[in-house]
Amino acid sequence: MVRTPLTPWERQRGEHFGALLRRARGERSMVDVAAAAGVSAETLRKIETGRAPTPAFFTVAALAAALEVSMDELAAACAQDTGWEEASALSA
């Protein structure tokens, strides 16, 4: 399967999402959060830095649970700060 290249907007959204997770992690170590979520520390590092801008749903769900952040909160924060609602409306 060939993936289409990400748009600049998709990359920006991924960077913003990673920053949200980083803030939610606070003082907890990356290794501790990754272990609690059942993902590798490298996966979490890639998501937090925006190098993995489109993480799988179940990865996001596991990280949200480990960080005690609701998926709704993450989605709303991404929508507010990156113009997600406008972009979604355009693609509909």
Backbone as ProteinMPNN parsed JSONL, in Angstrom:
{"seq_chain_A": "MVRTPLTPWERQRGEHFGALLRRARGERSMVDVAAAAGVSAETLRKIETGRAPTPAFFTVAALAAALEVSMDELAAACAQDTGWEEASALSA", "coords_chain_A": {"N_chain_A": [[0.836, -1.171, 0.0], [0.592, 2.152, -0.875], [1.264, 5.188, 0.604], [-0.203, 8.391, 0.476], [1.469, 11.531, 0.25], [1.708, 13.611, 3.152], [-0.139, 16.589, 3.75], [0.867, 20.032, 4.27], [-0.811, 21.081, 6.257], [-1.712, 18.748, 7.559], [0.686, 17.866, 8.64], [1.211, 19.989, 10.405], [-0.974, 19.72, 12.124], [-0.313, 17.259, 13.276], [2.058, 17.948, 14.643], [1.009, 19.755, 16.475], [-0.733, 18.073, 17.896], [1.129, 16.341, 19.051], [2.432, 18.142, 20.753], [0.348, 18.685, 22.508], [0.076, 16.196, 23.782], [2.567, 16.076, 24.997], [2.428, 18.201, 26.831], [0.351, 17.21, 28.434], [1.622, 15.042, 29.528], [3.388, 16.168, 31.301], [5.442, 16.164, 34.111], [5.941, 13.492, 34.123], [7.875, 10.706, 33.082], [8.831, 9.937, 29.721], [9.241, 7.248, 29.21], [7.797, 6.003, 31.298], [5.129, 6.773, 30.727], [4.83, 5.736, 28.143], [5.131, 2.994, 28.683], [2.915, 2.571, 30.343], [0.921, 2.963, 28.506], [1.38, 0.946, 26.762], [2.99, 1.177, 24.532], [5.997, 1.768, 22.634], [8.735, 3.746, 23.901], [10.004, 5.103, 21.89], [8.008, 5.316, 19.944], [6.209, 7.044, 21.265], [7.911, 9.248, 21.476], [8.238, 9.93, 18.774], [5.604, 10.663, 18.124], [5.177, 12.832, 19.881], [7.045, 14.661, 18.911], [6.129, 15.186, 16.425], [7.025, 13.689, 14.327], [5.658, 11.436, 13.745], [2.956, 12.029, 12.555], [0.386, 11.013, 12.194], [-0.799, 9.057, 14.157], [-1.962, 5.733, 14.982], [-5.377, 4.972, 15.75], [-5.858, 3.308, 18.057], [-3.452, 3.58, 19.374], [-3.49, 6.282, 20.054], [-5.749, 6.225, 21.715], [-4.832, 4.57, 23.801], [-2.713, 6.118, 24.79], [-4.13, 8.388, 25.627], [-5.661, 7.27, 27.696], [-3.599, 6.477, 29.446], [-2.583, 8.942, 30.106], [-4.713, 10.027, 31.321], [-6.536, 11.676, 29.961], [-9.311, 12.725, 28.139], [-10.493, 11.435, 25.016], [-12.218, 13.119, 23.701], [-11.456, 15.62, 24.728], [-8.87, 15.857, 23.641], [-9.471, 15.852, 20.884], [-11.068, 18.149, 20.696], [-9.231, 20.127, 21.49], [-7.366, 19.968, 19.428], [-8.98, 20.704, 17.296], [-9.677, 23.353, 17.917], [-7.242, 24.787, 17.867], [-6.0, 24.361, 15.406], [-7.609, 24.838, 13.258], [-9.153, 22.702, 12.444], [-11.884, 22.185, 12.208], [-12.699, 23.859, 10.12], [-11.177, 22.796, 8.013], [-12.188, 20.206, 7.934], [-14.803, 20.711, 7.176], [-14.384, 21.664, 4.626], [-13.498, 19.4, 3.287], [-15.678, 17.816, 3.274]], "CA_chain_A": [[0.0, 0.0, 0.0], [1.356, 3.39, -0.984], [0.641, 6.312, 1.299], [-0.074, 9.692, -0.16], [2.22, 12.452, 1.109], [0.907, 14.458, 4.024], [-0.19, 18.015, 3.422], [1.435, 20.86, 5.343], [-1.801, 21.177, 7.325], [-1.68, 17.485, 8.3], [1.915, 17.883, 9.438], [1.018, 20.956, 11.481], [-1.906, 19.098, 13.059], [0.453, 16.246, 14.002], [2.947, 18.633, 15.576], [0.172, 20.306, 17.545], [-1.195, 16.95, 18.698], [2.276, 15.905, 19.841], [2.644, 19.121, 21.816], [-0.718, 18.469, 23.49], [0.442, 15.027, 24.576], [3.74, 16.435, 25.818], [1.939, 19.001, 27.962], [-0.424, 16.322, 29.305], [2.578, 14.164, 30.218], [3.941, 16.946, 32.404], [6.723, 15.734, 34.677], [6.11, 12.042, 33.991], [8.871, 10.37, 32.073], [8.336, 9.373, 28.478], [9.29, 5.792, 29.36], [6.684, 5.603, 32.16], [3.865, 6.95, 30.002], [4.801, 4.764, 27.051], [4.889, 1.671, 29.266], [1.526, 2.536, 30.813], [0.061, 2.909, 27.313], [1.692, -0.253, 25.99], [3.701, 1.524, 23.296], [7.417, 2.002, 22.892], [9.119, 5.136, 24.16], [10.323, 5.705, 20.59], [6.736, 5.686, 19.32], [5.742, 8.253, 21.937], [8.824, 10.333, 21.097], [7.894, 10.328, 17.399], [4.321, 11.364, 18.14], [5.351, 14.118, 20.563], [7.848, 15.586, 18.101], [5.486, 15.403, 15.134], [7.602, 12.821, 13.293], [4.601, 10.46, 13.44], [1.815, 12.936, 12.669], [-0.908, 10.342, 12.075], [-0.746, 7.806, 14.921], [-3.137, 4.869, 14.908], [-6.443, 5.258, 16.718], [-5.68, 2.586, 19.315], [-2.288, 4.185, 20.032], [-3.985, 7.524, 20.652], [-6.643, 5.858, 22.81], [-4.011, 4.061, 24.904], [-1.993, 7.251, 25.377], [-5.117, 9.212, 26.333], [-5.979, 6.585, 28.951], [-2.417, 6.542, 30.322], [-2.42, 10.329, 30.539], [-5.974, 10.432, 31.943], [-7.11, 12.748, 29.146], [-10.341, 12.121, 27.302], [-10.335, 11.58, 23.567], [-12.978, 14.317, 23.342], [-10.624, 16.787, 25.041], [-7.805, 15.93, 22.64], [-10.057, 16.238, 19.603], [-11.482, 19.551, 20.788], [-8.036, 20.977, 21.521], [-6.8, 19.983, 18.081], [-9.904, 21.436, 16.434], [-9.619, 24.775, 18.238], [-5.97, 25.448, 17.59], [-5.425, 24.141, 14.081], [-8.584, 25.049, 12.206], [-9.6, 21.39, 11.997], [-13.298, 22.232, 11.833], [-12.791, 24.44, 8.783], [-10.614, 21.851, 7.058], [-13.135, 19.096, 7.824], [-15.956, 21.192, 6.406], [-13.968, 21.786, 3.232], [-13.338, 18.096, 2.671], [-16.971, 17.094, 3.303]], "C_chain_A": [[0.888, 1.243, 0.0], [0.59, 4.496, -0.279], [0.822, 7.581, 0.492], [0.695, 10.611, 0.791], [1.272, 13.299, 1.954], [0.957, 15.901, 3.56], [0.489, 18.799, 4.54], [0.475, 20.985, 6.532], [-1.801, 19.908, 8.183], [-0.43, 17.392, 9.168], [1.791, 18.82, 10.633], [0.092, 20.379, 12.551], [-1.181, 18.05, 13.902], [1.399, 16.859, 15.021], [2.166, 19.19, 16.762], [-0.305, 19.19, 18.473], [-0.063, 16.441, 19.596], [2.556, 16.84, 21.002], [1.582, 18.982, 22.906], [-0.39, 17.282, 24.392], [1.61, 15.339, 25.501], [3.313, 17.242, 27.037], [1.162, 18.125, 28.95], [0.489, 15.401, 30.107], [3.206, 14.865, 31.404], [5.305, 16.456, 32.832], [6.954, 14.227, 34.572], [7.12, 11.75, 32.897], [8.194, 9.76, 30.846], [8.252, 7.85, 28.582], [8.106, 5.309, 30.202], [5.349, 5.685, 31.429], [3.746, 5.931, 28.88], [4.496, 3.369, 27.581], [3.441, 1.53, 29.728], [0.548, 2.4, 29.647], [0.305, 1.652, 26.485], [2.297, 0.032, 24.633], [5.175, 1.741, 23.63], [7.667, 3.482, 23.164], [9.446, 5.838, 22.847], [9.054, 6.109, 19.854], [6.205, 6.966, 19.937], [6.613, 9.445, 21.556], [8.478, 10.849, 19.694], [6.577, 11.098, 17.351], [4.486, 12.75, 18.752], [6.123, 15.128, 19.724], [7.235, 15.856, 16.736], [6.058, 14.558, 14.013], [6.668, 11.683, 12.912], [3.281, 11.214, 13.566], [0.445, 12.278, 12.566], [-0.886, 9.004, 12.825], [-2.056, 7.036, 14.799], [-4.122, 5.207, 16.032], [-6.179, 4.588, 18.067], [-4.443, 3.066, 20.068], [-2.719, 5.454, 20.738], [-4.871, 7.21, 21.854], [-5.85, 5.371, 24.024], [-3.249, 5.188, 25.582], [-2.939, 8.157, 26.156], [-5.462, 8.58, 27.682], [-4.807, 6.679, 29.931], [-2.222, 7.939, 30.893], [-3.657, 10.874, 31.255], [-6.555, 11.683, 31.294], [-8.158, 12.104, 28.254], [-10.038, 12.361, 25.824], [-11.076, 12.826, 23.086], [-12.161, 15.581, 23.593], [-9.514, 16.956, 24.005], [-8.345, 16.404, 21.302], [-10.458, 17.706, 19.618], [-10.284, 20.491, 20.771], [-7.399, 21.064, 20.143], [-7.674, 20.813, 17.145], [-9.787, 22.932, 16.661], [-8.369, 25.436, 17.7], [-5.438, 25.275, 16.176], [-6.411, 24.369, 12.95], [-9.136, 23.757, 11.637], [-11.043, 21.432, 11.505], [-13.46, 22.802, 10.433], [-12.292, 23.466, 7.732], [-11.56, 20.662, 6.858], [-14.329, 19.491, 6.982], [-15.612, 21.281, 4.931], [-13.883, 20.435, 2.546], [-14.644, 17.314, 2.618], [-17.775, 17.353, 2.051]], "O_chain_A": [[1.822, 1.352, 0.794], [-0.594, 4.71, -0.54], [1.876, 7.812, -0.1], [0.578, 10.476, 2.009], [0.177, 13.654, 1.519], [1.971, 16.37, 3.045], [0.665, 18.279, 5.642], [0.911, 20.993, 7.684], [-1.881, 19.993, 9.408], [-0.481, 16.898, 10.295], [2.214, 18.486, 11.74], [0.346, 20.533, 13.745], [-1.406, 17.962, 15.109], [1.531, 16.352, 16.135], [2.611, 19.106, 17.907], [-0.285, 19.344, 19.694], [-0.285, 16.147, 20.77], [2.878, 16.395, 22.103], [1.879, 19.142, 24.09], [-0.556, 17.351, 25.61], [1.63, 14.911, 26.655], [3.784, 16.994, 28.147], [1.301, 18.283, 30.163], [0.166, 15.026, 31.234], [3.524, 14.227, 32.407], [6.219, 16.345, 32.016], [8.038, 13.74, 34.894], [7.201, 12.471, 31.903], [7.129, 9.15, 30.939], [7.299, 7.241, 28.097], [7.476, 4.309, 29.856], [4.535, 4.764, 31.508], [2.688, 5.332, 28.687], [3.694, 2.642, 26.994], [2.818, 0.488, 29.525], [-0.518, 1.798, 29.785], [-0.487, 1.332, 25.599], [2.149, -0.752, 23.695], [5.536, 1.879, 24.799], [6.916, 4.35, 22.72], [9.194, 7.034, 22.703], [9.032, 7.151, 19.2], [5.794, 7.878, 19.219], [6.097, 10.54, 21.336], [8.432, 12.058, 19.462], [6.455, 12.077, 16.614], [3.991, 13.734, 18.204], [5.874, 16.329, 19.82], [7.758, 16.665, 15.97], [5.632, 14.687, 12.865], [6.858, 11.037, 11.881], [2.568, 11.064, 14.558], [-0.565, 12.93, 12.829], [-0.947, 7.943, 12.204], [-3.114, 7.613, 14.548], [-3.737, 5.664, 17.108], [-6.269, 5.239, 19.107], [-4.399, 2.964, 21.294], [-2.357, 5.68, 21.892], [-4.756, 7.856, 22.895], [-6.174, 5.73, 25.156], [-3.144, 5.218, 26.809], [-2.587, 8.641, 27.231], [-5.545, 9.277, 28.693], [-5.011, 6.934, 31.118], [-1.755, 8.101, 32.021], [-3.668, 12.009, 31.731], [-6.999, 12.613, 31.968], [-7.913, 11.046, 27.675], [-9.413, 13.352, 25.447], [-10.617, 13.509, 22.171], [-12.167, 16.503, 22.778], [-9.249, 18.068, 23.546], [-7.744, 17.263, 20.656], [-10.211, 18.427, 18.651], [-10.316, 21.532, 20.114], [-6.94, 22.133, 19.739], [-7.161, 21.542, 16.297], [-9.797, 23.704, 15.703], [-8.434, 26.528, 17.136], [-4.508, 25.98, 15.784], [-6.082, 24.117, 11.791], [-9.543, 23.713, 10.477], [-11.386, 20.795, 10.509], [-14.259, 22.299, 9.643], [-12.908, 23.321, 6.676], [-11.714, 20.17, 5.74], [-14.813, 18.703, 6.169], [-16.454, 21.004, 4.077], [-14.163, 20.329, 1.353], [-14.709, 16.26, 1.984], [-18.88, 16.829, 1.907]]}, "name": "protein", "num_of_chains": 1, "seq": "MVRTPLTPWERQRGEHFGALLRRARGERSMVDVAAAAGVSAETLRKIETGRAPTPAFFTVAALAAALEVSMDELAAACAQDTGWEEASALSA"}
